[in-house]
PDB file of C-alpha atoms in Angstrom:
ATOM      1  CA  MET A   1      25.130 -32.389  24.060  1.00  0.00           C
ATOM      2  CA  CYS A   2      22.041 -34.110  22.608  1.00  0.00           C
ATOM      3  CA  PHE A   3      19.463 -32.222  20.563  1.00  0.00           C
ATOM      4  CA  SER A   4      16.142 -34.037  20.458  1.00  0.00           C
ATOM      5  CA  ALA A   5      14.214 -31.331  18.633  1.00  0.00           C
ATOM      6  CA  MET A   6      13.705 -31.918  14.938  1.00  0.00           C
ATOM      7  CA  ALA A   7      14.431 -29.190  12.402  1.00  0.00           C
ATOM      8  CA  ARG A   8      11.276 -27.552  11.115  1.00  0.00           C
ATOM      9  CA  GLU A   9      10.256 -28.196   7.521  1.00  0.00           C
ATOM     10  CA  THR A  10       9.476 -25.155   5.398  1.00  0.00           C
ATOM     11  CA  VAL A  11       6.153 -25.064   3.575  1.00  0.00           C
ATOM     12  CA  THR A  12       5.607 -22.231   1.080  1.00  0.00           C
ATOM     13  CA  ILE A  13       2.162 -20.942   0.138  1.00  0.00           C
ATOM     14  CA  ILE A  14       2.301 -19.695  -3.459  1.00  0.00           C
ATOM     15  CA  TYR A  15      -0.064 -17.035  -4.820  1.00  0.00           C
ATOM     16  CA  GLY A  16      -0.478 -16.652  -8.584  1.00  0.00           C
ATOM     17  CA  PHE A  17      -0.908 -12.895  -8.853  1.00  0.00           C
ATOM     18  CA  SER A  18       0.836  -9.810  -7.422  1.00  0.00           C
ATOM     19  CA  ALA A  19       2.015  -9.657  -3.804  1.00  0.00           C
ATOM     20  CA  ALA A  20       0.367  -6.210  -3.697  1.00  0.00           C
ATOM     21  CA  ASP A  21      -3.117  -7.675  -4.286  1.00  0.00           C
ATOM     22  CA  GLY A  22      -5.536  -7.427  -1.393  1.00  0.00           C
ATOM     23  CA  ALA A  23      -6.151 -11.165  -1.644  1.00  0.00           C
ATOM     24  CA  ALA A  24      -2.455 -11.798  -0.978  1.00  0.00           C
ATOM     25  CA  ASN A  25      -3.179 -10.745   2.602  1.00  0.00           C
ATOM     26  CA  TYR A  26      -5.345 -13.849   3.009  1.00  0.00           C
ATOM     27  CA  ALA A  27      -2.161 -15.912   2.652  1.00  0.00           C
ATOM     28  CA  ARG A  28       0.114 -13.536   4.578  1.00  0.00           C
ATOM     29  CA  THR A  29      -2.088 -13.529   7.658  1.00  0.00           C
ATOM     30  CA  LEU A  30      -2.651 -17.278   7.386  1.00  0.00           C
ATOM     31  CA  VAL A  31       1.113 -17.851   7.350  1.00  0.00           C
ATOM     32  CA  GLU A  32       1.636 -15.489  10.282  1.00  0.00           C
ATOM     33  CA  GLN A  33      -1.006 -17.222  12.371  1.00  0.00           C
ATOM     34  CA  ALA A  34       0.121 -20.737  11.390  1.00  0.00           C
ATOM     35  CA  ASN A  35       3.656 -19.952  12.577  1.00  0.00           C
ATOM     36  CA  ARG A  36       2.257 -19.103  16.004  1.00  0.00           C
ATOM     37  CA  ILE A  37       1.010 -22.675  16.318  1.00  0.00           C
ATOM     38  CA  ARG A  38       3.724 -24.856  17.833  1.00  0.00           C
ATOM     39  CA  ASP A  39       4.542 -27.510  15.258  1.00  0.00           C
ATOM     40  CA  ARG A  40       7.288 -28.877  13.033  1.00  0.00           C
ATOM     41  CA  TYR A  41       6.520 -26.672  10.012  1.00  0.00           C
ATOM     42  CA  THR A  42       7.592 -23.127   9.192  1.00  0.00           C
ATOM     43  CA  PHE A  43       5.224 -21.478   6.741  1.00  0.00           C
ATOM     44  CA  ILE A  44       6.245 -18.738   4.331  1.00  0.00           C
ATOM     45  CA  PHE A  45       4.437 -16.804   1.587  1.00  0.00           C
ATOM     46  CA  ASP A  46       5.631 -16.236  -1.973  1.00  0.00           C
ATOM     47  CA  VAL A  47       4.212 -15.279  -5.371  1.00  0.00           C
ATOM     48  CA  ARG A  48       4.663 -16.596  -8.906  1.00  0.00           C
ATOM     49  CA  PRO A  49       2.527 -14.277 -11.075  1.00  0.00           C
ATOM     50  CA  GLY A  50       1.820 -14.764 -14.747  1.00  0.00           C
ATOM     51  CA  ALA A  51      -0.480 -16.362 -17.337  1.00  0.00           C
ATOM     52  CA  GLY A  52      -3.621 -16.352 -15.194  1.00  0.00           C
ATOM     53  CA  GLN A  53      -2.024 -18.416 -12.362  1.00  0.00           C
ATOM     54  CA  THR A  54      -0.479 -20.922 -14.782  1.00  0.00           C
ATOM     55  CA  VAL A  55       3.060 -20.007 -13.704  1.00  0.00           C
ATOM     56  CA  ALA A  56       2.149 -20.579 -10.046  1.00  0.00           C
ATOM     57  CA  VAL A  57       0.311 -23.852 -10.678  1.00  0.00           C
ATOM     58  CA  ASN A  58       3.178 -25.322 -12.692  1.00  0.00           C
ATOM     59  CA  TYR A  59       5.680 -24.189 -10.064  1.00  0.00           C
ATOM     60  CA  VAL A  60       3.755 -25.916  -7.275  1.00  0.00           C
ATOM     61  CA  LYS A  61       3.369 -29.081  -9.351  1.00  0.00           C
ATOM     62  CA  THR A  62       7.167 -29.398  -9.645  1.00  0.00           C
ATOM     63  CA  THR A  63       8.355 -27.961  -6.306  1.00  0.00           C
ATOM     64  CA  PRO A  64       8.186 -30.033  -3.091  1.00  0.00           C
ATOM     65  CA  ASN A  65       6.565 -28.574   0.034  1.00  0.00           C
ATOM     66  CA  THR A  66       4.611 -25.900  -1.802  1.00  0.00           C
ATOM     67  CA  VAL A  67       0.893 -25.173  -1.528  1.00  0.00           C
ATOM     68  CA  PHE A  68      -1.038 -23.204  -4.148  1.00  0.00           C
ATOM     69  CA  MET A  69      -3.512 -20.536  -3.025  1.00  0.00           C
ATOM     70  CA  ALA A  70      -6.044 -20.551  -5.844  1.00  0.00           C
ATOM     71  CA  SER A  71      -8.238 -17.689  -6.871  1.00  0.00           C
ATOM     72  CA  GLY A  72     -10.797 -20.397  -7.367  1.00  0.00           C
ATOM     73  CA  GLY A  73     -12.852 -19.222 -10.318  1.00  0.00           C
ATOM     74  CA  ALA A  74      -9.748 -18.364 -12.319  1.00  0.00           C
ATOM     75  CA  TYR A  75      -8.242 -21.782 -11.558  1.00  0.00           C
ATOM     76  CA  TRP A  76     -11.071 -23.540 -13.396  1.00  0.00           C
ATOM     77  CA  ILE A  77     -11.784 -20.868 -16.001  1.00  0.00           C
ATOM     78  CA  ARG A  78      -8.260 -20.565 -17.419  1.00  0.00           C
ATOM     79  CA  PRO A  79      -7.965 -24.169 -18.767  1.00  0.00           C
ATOM     80  CA  ASN A  80     -11.356 -23.822 -20.455  1.00  0.00           C
ATOM     81  CA  PHE A  81     -10.231 -20.708 -22.314  1.00  0.00           C
ATOM     82  CA  TYR A  82      -6.631 -21.755 -22.985  1.00  0.00           C
ATOM     83  CA  PRO A  83      -6.350 -25.553 -22.655  1.00  0.00           C
ATOM     84  CA  ARG A  84      -2.989 -25.758 -24.443  1.00  0.00           C
ATOM     85  CA  GLU A  85      -1.386 -22.840 -22.610  1.00  0.00           C
ATOM     86  CA  SER A  86      -2.365 -23.679 -19.047  1.00  0.00           C
ATOM     87  CA  TYR A  87      -2.718 -26.924 -17.026  1.00  0.00           C
ATOM     88  CA  ASP A  88      -4.998 -29.833 -16.236  1.00  0.00           C
ATOM     89  CA  PRO A  89      -7.101 -28.728 -13.223  1.00  0.00           C
ATOM     90  CA  ASN A  90      -7.459 -32.369 -12.186  1.00  0.00           C
ATOM     91  CA  ASP A  91      -3.729 -32.578 -11.374  1.00  0.00           C
ATOM     92  CA  MET A  92      -4.304 -30.644  -8.133  1.00  0.00           C
ATOM     93  CA  ARG A  93      -6.548 -31.300  -5.153  1.00  0.00           C
ATOM     94  CA  THR A  94      -8.025 -28.949  -2.589  1.00  0.00           C
ATOM     95  CA  ILE A  95      -6.898 -29.344   1.026  1.00  0.00           C
ATOM     96  CA  MET A  96      -8.764 -26.347   2.449  1.00  0.00           C
ATOM     97  CA  THR A  97     -11.246 -23.626   1.511  1.00  0.00           C
ATOM     98  CA  GLN A  98     -10.995 -20.014   2.661  1.00  0.00           C
ATOM     99  CA  CYS A  99     -13.608 -17.468   1.542  1.00  0.00           C
ATOM    100  CA  ARG A 100     -15.780 -16.246  -1.350  1.00  0.00           C
ATOM    101  CA  VAL A 101     -15.207 -12.734  -2.669  1.00  0.00           C
ATOM    102  CA  PRO A 102     -17.118 -10.461  -5.077  1.00  0.00           C
ATOM    103  CA  PHE A 103     -15.302  -8.426  -7.721  1.00  0.00           C
ATOM    104  CA  ALA A 104     -15.755  -4.692  -8.255  1.00  0.00           C
ATOM    105  CA  VAL A 105     -15.592  -2.609 -11.420  1.00  0.00           C
ATOM    106  CA  SER A 106     -14.079   0.844 -10.895  1.00  0.00           C
ATOM    107  CA  SER A 107     -13.287   3.905 -12.966  1.00  0.00           C
ATOM    108  CA  GLY A 108     -11.330   7.119 -12.527  1.00  0.00           C
ATOM    109  CA  ARG A 109     -13.095   8.808 -15.429  1.00  0.00           C
ATOM    110  CA  TYR A 110     -16.745   7.977 -14.780  1.00  0.00           C
ATOM    111  CA  ASN A 111     -18.654   8.087 -11.493  1.00  0.00           C
ATOM    112  CA  SER A 112     -21.699   6.211 -12.828  1.00  0.00           C
ATOM    113  CA  TRP A 113     -22.659   3.984 -15.748  1.00  0.00           C
ATOM    114  CA  SER A 114     -25.041   6.666 -17.025  1.00  0.00           C
ATOM    115  CA  ALA A 115     -21.996   8.850 -17.763  1.00  0.00           C
ATOM    116  CA  VAL A 116     -20.321   6.196 -19.915  1.00  0.00           C
ATOM    117  CA  PRO A 117     -20.832   6.586 -23.701  1.00  0.00           C
ATOM    118  CA  HIS A 118     -22.115   3.376 -25.270  1.00  0.00           C
ATOM    119  CA  ASP A 119     -20.402   4.126 -28.564  1.00  0.00           C
ATOM    120  CA  GLY A 120     -17.116   5.342 -27.055  1.00  0.00           C
ATOM    121  CA  ALA A 121     -13.699   3.736 -27.422  1.00  0.00           C
ATOM    122  CA  LEU A 122     -13.255   2.350 -23.898  1.00  0.00           C
ATOM    123  CA  THR A 123     -10.695   0.152 -22.157  1.00  0.00           C
ATOM    124  CA  ILE A 124     -11.167  -2.381 -19.345  1.00  0.00           C
ATOM    125  CA  GLY A 125      -8.209  -3.672 -17.320  1.00  0.00           C
ATOM    126  CA  THR A 126      -8.195  -7.254 -16.025  1.00  0.00           C
ATOM    127  CA  SER A 127      -5.749  -9.448 -14.104  1.00  0.00           C
ATOM    128  CA  GLY A 128      -4.925 -11.414 -17.242  1.00  0.00           C
ATOM    129  CA  LEU A 129      -6.698 -13.459 -19.879  1.00  0.00           C
ATOM    130  CA  GLY A 130      -8.767 -16.534 -19.168  1.00  0.00           C
ATOM    131  CA  VAL A 131      -9.438 -15.536 -15.553  1.00  0.00           C
ATOM    132  CA  THR A 132     -12.530 -14.407 -13.641  1.00  0.00           C
ATOM    133  CA  SER A 133     -11.860 -10.695 -14.162  1.00  0.00           C
ATOM    134  CA  HIS A 134     -11.623 -11.384 -17.915  1.00  0.00           C
ATOM    135  CA  LEU A 135     -15.029 -13.090 -17.846  1.00  0.00           C
ATOM    136  CA  ILE A 136     -16.464 -10.040 -16.048  1.00  0.00           C
ATOM    137  CA  ALA A 137     -14.926  -7.693 -18.622  1.00  0.00           C
ATOM    138  CA  LEU A 138     -16.514  -9.721 -21.433  1.00  0.00           C
ATOM    139  CA  GLU A 139     -19.927  -9.176 -19.810  1.00  0.00           C
ATOM    140  CA  ILE A 140     -19.296  -5.419 -19.583  1.00  0.00           C
ATOM    141  CA  GLN A 141     -18.223  -5.484 -23.226  1.00  0.00           C
ATOM    142  CA  LYS A 142     -21.657  -6.794 -24.251  1.00  0.00           C
ATOM    143  CA  GLN A 143     -23.163  -3.427 -23.313  1.00  0.00           C
ATOM    144  CA  TYR A 144     -20.165  -1.407 -24.471  1.00  0.00           C
ATOM    145  CA  PRO A 145     -19.120  -3.189 -27.689  1.00  0.00           C
ATOM    146  CA  ASN A 146     -16.316  -0.746 -28.476  1.00  0.00           C
ATOM    147  CA  ALA A 147     -14.583  -1.496 -25.178  1.00  0.00           C
ATOM    148  CA  ARG A 148     -11.181  -3.150 -25.463  1.00  0.00           C
ATOM    149  CA  ILE A 149      -9.934  -5.562 -22.790  1.00  0.00           C
ATOM    150  CA  ILE A 150      -6.399  -4.887 -21.521  1.00  0.00           C
ATOM    151  CA  PRO A 151      -4.737  -7.751 -19.597  1.00  0.00           C
ATOM    152  CA  PHE A 152      -2.415  -6.935 -16.687  1.00  0.00           C
ATOM    153  CA  LYS A 153      -0.495  -9.290 -14.402  1.00  0.00           C
ATOM    154  CA  SER A 154      -2.770  -8.564 -11.451  1.00  0.00           C
ATOM    155  CA  THR A 155      -5.860  -6.667 -10.364  1.00  0.00           C
ATOM    156  CA  THR A 156      -3.542  -4.245  -8.535  1.00  0.00           C
ATOM    157  CA  ASP A 157      -1.767  -3.289 -11.764  1.00  0.00           C
ATOM    158  CA  ALA A 158      -5.094  -2.772 -13.543  1.00  0.00           C
ATOM    159  CA  ILE A 159      -6.378  -0.584 -10.705  1.00  0.00           C
ATOM    160  CA  LEU A 160      -3.226   1.559 -10.738  1.00  0.00           C
ATOM    161  CA  ALA A 161      -3.727   2.128 -14.462  1.00  0.00           C
ATOM    162  CA  ALA A 162      -7.367   3.111 -13.899  1.00  0.00           C
ATOM    163  CA  ALA A 163      -6.398   5.494 -11.099  1.00  0.00           C
ATOM    164  CA  GLY A 164      -3.894   7.122 -13.462  1.00  0.00           C
ATOM    165  CA  GLN A 165      -6.626   7.262 -16.152  1.00  0.00           C
ATOM    166  CA  GLN A 166      -4.487   5.219 -18.541  1.00  0.00           C
ATOM    167  CA  ILE A 167      -7.547   2.968 -18.919  1.00  0.00           C
ATOM    168  CA  ASP A 168     -11.254   3.614 -18.350  1.00  0.00           C
ATOM    169  CA  PHE A 169     -12.179   0.717 -16.052  1.00  0.00           C
ATOM    170  CA  ALA A 170     -10.489  -1.864 -13.858  1.00  0.00           C
ATOM    171  CA  VAL A 171     -11.842  -5.108 -12.450  1.00  0.00           C
ATOM    172  CA  GLY A 172     -10.492  -5.757  -8.961  1.00  0.00           C
ATOM    173  CA  PHE A 173     -11.322  -6.100  -5.284  1.00  0.00           C
ATOM    174  CA  VAL A 174     -12.853  -3.573  -2.910  1.00  0.00           C
ATOM    175  CA  SER A 175      -9.824  -3.327  -0.578  1.00  0.00           C
ATOM    176  CA  GLU A 176      -7.508  -2.498  -3.497  1.00  0.00           C
ATOM    177  CA  ILE A 177      -9.871   0.119  -4.918  1.00  0.00           C
ATOM    178  CA  SER A 178     -10.811   1.719  -1.592  1.00  0.00           C
ATOM    179  CA  VAL A 179      -7.290   3.189  -1.293  1.00  0.00           C
ATOM    180  CA  TYR A 180      -8.242   5.416  -4.244  1.00  0.00           C
ATOM    181  CA  SER A 181     -11.944   5.912  -3.494  1.00  0.00           C
ATOM    182  CA  ARG A 182     -11.713   8.594  -0.810  1.00  0.00           C
ATOM    183  CA  ALA A 183     -12.811  12.083  -1.847  1.00  0.00           C
ATOM    184  CA  GLU A 184      -9.490  13.690  -0.881  1.00  0.00           C
ATOM    185  CA  VAL A 185      -7.403  11.344  -3.056  1.00  0.00           C
ATOM    186  CA  ARG A 186      -6.021  13.044  -6.160  1.00  0.00           C
ATOM    187  CA  ASN A 187      -6.392  10.059  -8.524  1.00  0.00           C
ATOM    188  CA  ARG A 188      -9.813   9.035  -7.297  1.00  0.00           C
ATOM    189  CA  LEU A 189     -11.584   5.831  -8.307  1.00  0.00           C
ATOM    190  CA  TYR A 190     -15.320   5.200  -8.247  1.00  0.00           C
ATOM    191  CA  ILE A 191     -16.748   1.737  -7.667  1.00  0.00           C
ATOM    192  CA  LEU A 192     -19.501   1.385 -10.264  1.00  0.00           C
ATOM    193  CA  GLY A 193     -20.770  -2.014  -9.170  1.00  0.00           C
ATOM    194  CA  ILE A 194     -19.902  -5.410  -7.763  1.00  0.00           C
ATOM    195  CA  THR A 195     -20.511  -8.989  -8.785  1.00  0.00           C
ATOM    196  CA  GLY A 196     -22.692 -11.299  -6.738  1.00  0.00           C
ATOM    197  CA  SER A 197     -26.409 -11.501  -6.139  1.00  0.00           C
ATOM    198  CA  HIS A 198     -26.872  -8.911  -3.386  1.00  0.00           C
ATOM    199  CA  ARG A 199     -25.912  -5.347  -2.593  1.00  0.00           C
ATOM    200  CA  ILE A 200     -23.140  -4.885  -0.013  1.00  0.00           C
ATOM    201  CA  ASP A 201     -23.134  -1.628   1.981  1.00  0.00           C
ATOM    202  CA  GLN A 202     -23.217   1.210  -0.575  1.00  0.00           C
ATOM    203  CA  TYR A 203     -22.263  -0.987  -3.530  1.00  0.00           C
ATOM    204  CA  SER A 204     -25.000  -2.054  -5.954  1.00  0.00           C
ATOM    205  CA  THR A 205     -24.543  -5.212  -7.959  1.00  0.00           C
ATOM    206  CA  LEU A 206     -23.854  -5.060 -11.678  1.00  0.00           C
ATOM    207  CA  GLY A 207     -26.857  -7.313 -12.218  1.00  0.00           C
ATOM    208  CA  GLN A 208     -29.099  -4.737 -10.506  1.00  0.00           C
ATOM    209  CA  GLN A 209     -27.785  -2.157 -12.978  1.00  0.00           C
ATOM    210  CA  GLY A 210     -28.789  -4.076 -16.079  1.00  0.00           C
ATOM    211  CA  PHE A 211     -25.717  -6.167 -16.827  1.00  0.00           C
ATOM    212  CA  GLY A 212     -25.885  -9.898 -17.547  1.00  0.00           C
ATOM    213  CA  THR A 213     -27.219 -12.120 -14.778  1.00  0.00           C
ATOM    214  CA  VAL A 214     -24.122 -14.303 -15.102  1.00  0.00           C
ATOM    215  CA  LEU A 215     -22.373 -11.574 -13.061  1.00  0.00           C
ATOM    216  CA  ASN A 216     -24.601 -12.552 -10.116  1.00  0.00           C
ATOM    217  CA  GLN A 217     -22.703 -15.845 -10.040  1.00  0.00           C
ATOM    218  CA  LEU A 218     -19.165 -14.507 -10.388  1.00  0.00           C
ATOM    219  CA  VAL A 219     -18.160 -14.594  -6.729  1.00  0.00           C
ATOM    220  CA  SER A 220     -14.793 -16.288  -6.542  1.00  0.00           C
ATOM    221  CA  PRO A 221     -13.762 -18.795  -3.880  1.00  0.00           C
ATOM    222  CA  TYR A 222     -10.221 -18.913  -2.531  1.00  0.00           C
ATOM    223  CA  ASN A 223      -8.824 -22.298  -1.617  1.00  0.00           C
ATOM    224  CA  LEU A 224      -5.525 -24.055  -0.967  1.00  0.00           C
ATOM    225  CA  MET A 225      -4.378 -26.864  -3.259  1.00  0.00           C
ATOM    226  CA  VAL A 226      -1.535 -29.368  -3.573  1.00  0.00           C
ATOM    227  CA  PRO A 227      -0.539 -31.733  -6.393  1.00  0.00           C
ATOM    228  CA  LYS A 228      -2.191 -35.144  -6.243  1.00  0.00           C
ATOM    229  CA  SER A 229       1.300 -36.583  -5.737  1.00  0.00           C
ATOM    230  CA  PHE A 230       1.650 -34.670  -2.429  1.00  0.00           C
ATOM    231  CA  PRO A 231       1.998 -37.138   0.502  1.00  0.00           C
ATOM    232  CA  GLU A 232      -1.422 -37.726   2.035  1.00  0.00           C
ATOM    233  CA  ALA A 233      -0.285 -37.733   5.676  1.00  0.00           C
ATOM    234  CA  LYS A 234       1.612 -34.462   5.252  1.00  0.00           C
ATOM    235  CA  ALA A 235      -1.309 -32.837   3.432  1.00  0.00           C
ATOM    236  CA  LYS A 236      -3.636 -33.802   6.286  1.00  0.00           C
ATOM    237  CA  GLU A 237      -1.210 -32.451   8.883  1.00  0.00           C
ATOM    238  CA  ILE A 238      -0.770 -29.145   7.044  1.00  0.00           C
ATOM    239  CA  ARG A 239      -4.533 -28.810   6.583  1.00  0.00           C
ATOM    240  CA  GLU A 240      -5.136 -29.235  10.325  1.00  0.00           C
ATOM    241  CA  ILE A 241      -2.677 -26.448  11.144  1.00  0.00           C
ATOM    242  CA  LEU A 242      -4.002 -24.078   8.499  1.00  0.00           C
ATOM    243  CA  VAL A 243      -7.667 -24.676   9.338  1.00  0.00           C
ATOM    244  CA  GLN A 244      -6.886 -23.801  12.952  1.00  0.00           C
ATOM    245  CA  ALA A 245      -4.984 -20.690  11.836  1.00  0.00           C
ATOM    246  CA  GLU A 246      -7.779 -19.665   9.446  1.00  0.00           C
ATOM    247  CA  ARG A 247     -10.283 -19.390  12.303  1.00  0.00           C
ATOM    248  CA  SER A 248      -8.268 -16.614  13.965  1.00  0.00           C
ATOM    249  CA  SER A 249      -9.429 -12.995  13.991  1.00  0.00           C
ATOM    250  CA  LEU A 250      -6.175 -12.017  12.250  1.00  0.00           C
ATOM    251  CA  VAL A 251      -7.101 -14.045   9.165  1.00  0.00           C
ATOM    252  CA  ARG A 252     -10.814 -13.292   9.263  1.00  0.00           C
ATOM    253  CA  ASP A 253     -10.083  -9.557   9.461  1.00  0.00           C
ATOM    254  CA  SER A 254      -8.029  -9.844   6.268  1.00  0.00           C
ATOM    255  CA  TYR A 255     -11.169 -11.126   4.551  1.00  0.00           C
ATOM    256  CA  LYS A 256     -13.442  -8.346   5.779  1.00  0.00           C
ATOM    257  CA  SER A 257     -12.034  -5.472   3.736  1.00  0.00           C
ATOM    258  CA  ASP A 258     -12.917  -7.382   0.541  1.00  0.00           C
ATOM    259  CA  TYR A 259     -16.267  -8.651   1.843  1.00  0.00           C
ATOM    260  CA  CYS A 260     -14.818 -12.134   1.437  1.00  0.00           C
ATOM    261  CA  GLU A 261     -17.230 -14.517   3.148  1.00  0.00           C
ATOM    262  CA  PRO A 262     -15.444 -17.338   5.009  1.00  0.00           C
ATOM    263  CA  PHE A 263     -16.524 -20.910   4.358  1.00  0.00           C
ATOM    264  CA  GLN A 264     -14.898 -24.165   5.330  1.00  0.00           C
ATOM    265  CA  VAL A 265     -15.678 -27.454   3.576  1.00  0.00           C
ATOM    266  CA  GLU A 266     -15.123 -30.558   5.689  1.00  0.00           C
ATOM    267  CA  ALA A 267     -12.132 -32.693   4.674  1.00  0.00           C
ATOM    268  CA  GLN A 268     -14.273 -35.635   3.554  1.00  0.00           C
ATOM    269  CA  ASP A 269     -16.312 -33.356   1.276  1.00  0.00           C
ATOM    270  CA  LEU A 270     -13.456 -31.540  -0.471  1.00  0.00           C
ATOM    271  CA  GLU A 271     -13.166 -33.948  -3.396  1.00  0.00           C
ATOM    272  CA  GLN A 272     -16.845 -33.528  -4.299  1.00  0.00           C
ATOM    273  CA  TRP A 273     -16.624 -29.762  -3.732  1.00  0.00           C
ATOM    274  CA  GLN A 274     -13.794 -29.594  -6.267  1.00  0.00           C
ATOM    275  CA  VAL A 275     -15.766 -31.641  -8.805  1.00  0.00           C
ATOM    276  CA  ASN A 276     -18.713 -29.283  -8.317  1.00  0.00           C
ATOM    277  CA  GLN A 277     -16.519 -26.212  -8.791  1.00  0.00           C
ATOM    278  CA  ASN A 278     -15.060 -27.586 -11.993  1.00  0.00           C
ATOM    279  CA  THR A 279     -18.566 -28.183 -13.342  1.00  0.00           C
ATOM    280  CA  TYR A 280     -19.861 -24.818 -12.144  1.00  0.00           C
ATOM    281  CA  TRP A 281     -17.118 -22.684 -13.684  1.00  0.00           C
ATOM    282  CA  SER A 282     -16.981 -24.775 -16.854  1.00  0.00           C
ATOM    283  CA  ASN A 283     -20.707 -24.189 -17.363  1.00  0.00           C
ATOM    284  CA  LEU A 284     -20.229 -20.437 -16.906  1.00  0.00           C
ATOM    285  CA  THR A 285     -17.666 -20.349 -19.700  1.00  0.00           C
ATOM    286  CA  LYS A 286     -19.661 -22.432 -22.199  1.00  0.00           C
ATOM    287  CA  GLY A 287     -20.337 -20.429 -25.306  1.00  0.00           C
ATOM    288  CA  VAL A 288     -18.086 -17.568 -24.238  1.00  0.00           C
ATOM    289  CA  ARG A 289     -16.249 -16.209 -27.264  1.00  0.00           C
ATOM    290  CA  LEU A 290     -12.824 -14.697 -26.716  1.00  0.00           C
ATOM    291  CA  GLU A 291     -11.972 -11.688 -28.831  1.00  0.00           C
TER     292      GLU A 291
END
C-alpha cells in the first residue's frame, strides 16, 4: 500500500505568561481555527512563563518550529529595563499582528480612587518586572508614593491576590477581572480605570482621572514573532494560515471580552512596524526610574 500524504509538522505557539490569562485565549482560539484549515501543519499552544517573557523568548530562539506570541509592549520594554537579564529584541521578527488591548487597574478594597489614602501603605500587583503592567504601576505610584509594587508571574496571579485582598491593586485585563466584578461575587473586584485615550463602556481612563498622560499611550499590541533564523518560506506559509484563521469570528470573539482591537499589518510593512514599536516603547521608558 502506498501512502502519498505527508506527515503534518507541528508548530507550537508559545505564550510568555500564565495559561490562565485572558490573553492566552487569543492563541488558543487561533490554534483551534488554524487546525480547521486543511494544510500540512498541526498547531498547538503552550506557555513558558517567567522573567517578563524572557523565558518564552529564549525558548523560542532555541527551539525549532515555535512561534512566540508577544505581549507587544512588554517585549520591547523588558530589555530597556533589564538589558543584561533579558534578550536582544532585534533577534526576533514579527510575522503577524493581532490586536491592541488596554490594561485595567482593579481593587478588592477600594471602589474608587477617592477612597484610597494618599499616605497609606499600599501594594500594586503586576505581571512581573520590566513589563507594561510594571510601567503602569510606576505611574500609579507617582500619586501614591507609599505604594509598593509586587511582581507576580502573570496578571491572573496578581488579580487573584487582589480578589483575596492580599494586595490592594492589580494591573490586568478586563476579561480576567470581570469574573470577580459581579455584585454577587464574594471576593469582588472593582475596576478603577483603564489605560488608553478613550473611555470604553462604563470604564473611565486613568488619564481622565488625573493620572499621568503616559497611561493614555499604554495600550499593548499582541503579535506573533519568530527568530530571524526561521526559514523565510516556512514563516510566510505559517503567516498565511494564521492570518486566515485570525479573521474568524472564533478568534475575534476572544478579543472582544478584553476590548482588544484587531489590526493587521501587511506583510511588506511588518519590518517597519517593528522598528516603530521598538522606538515607541523605548521612548516611553526613557527616564523611568526603577525602585
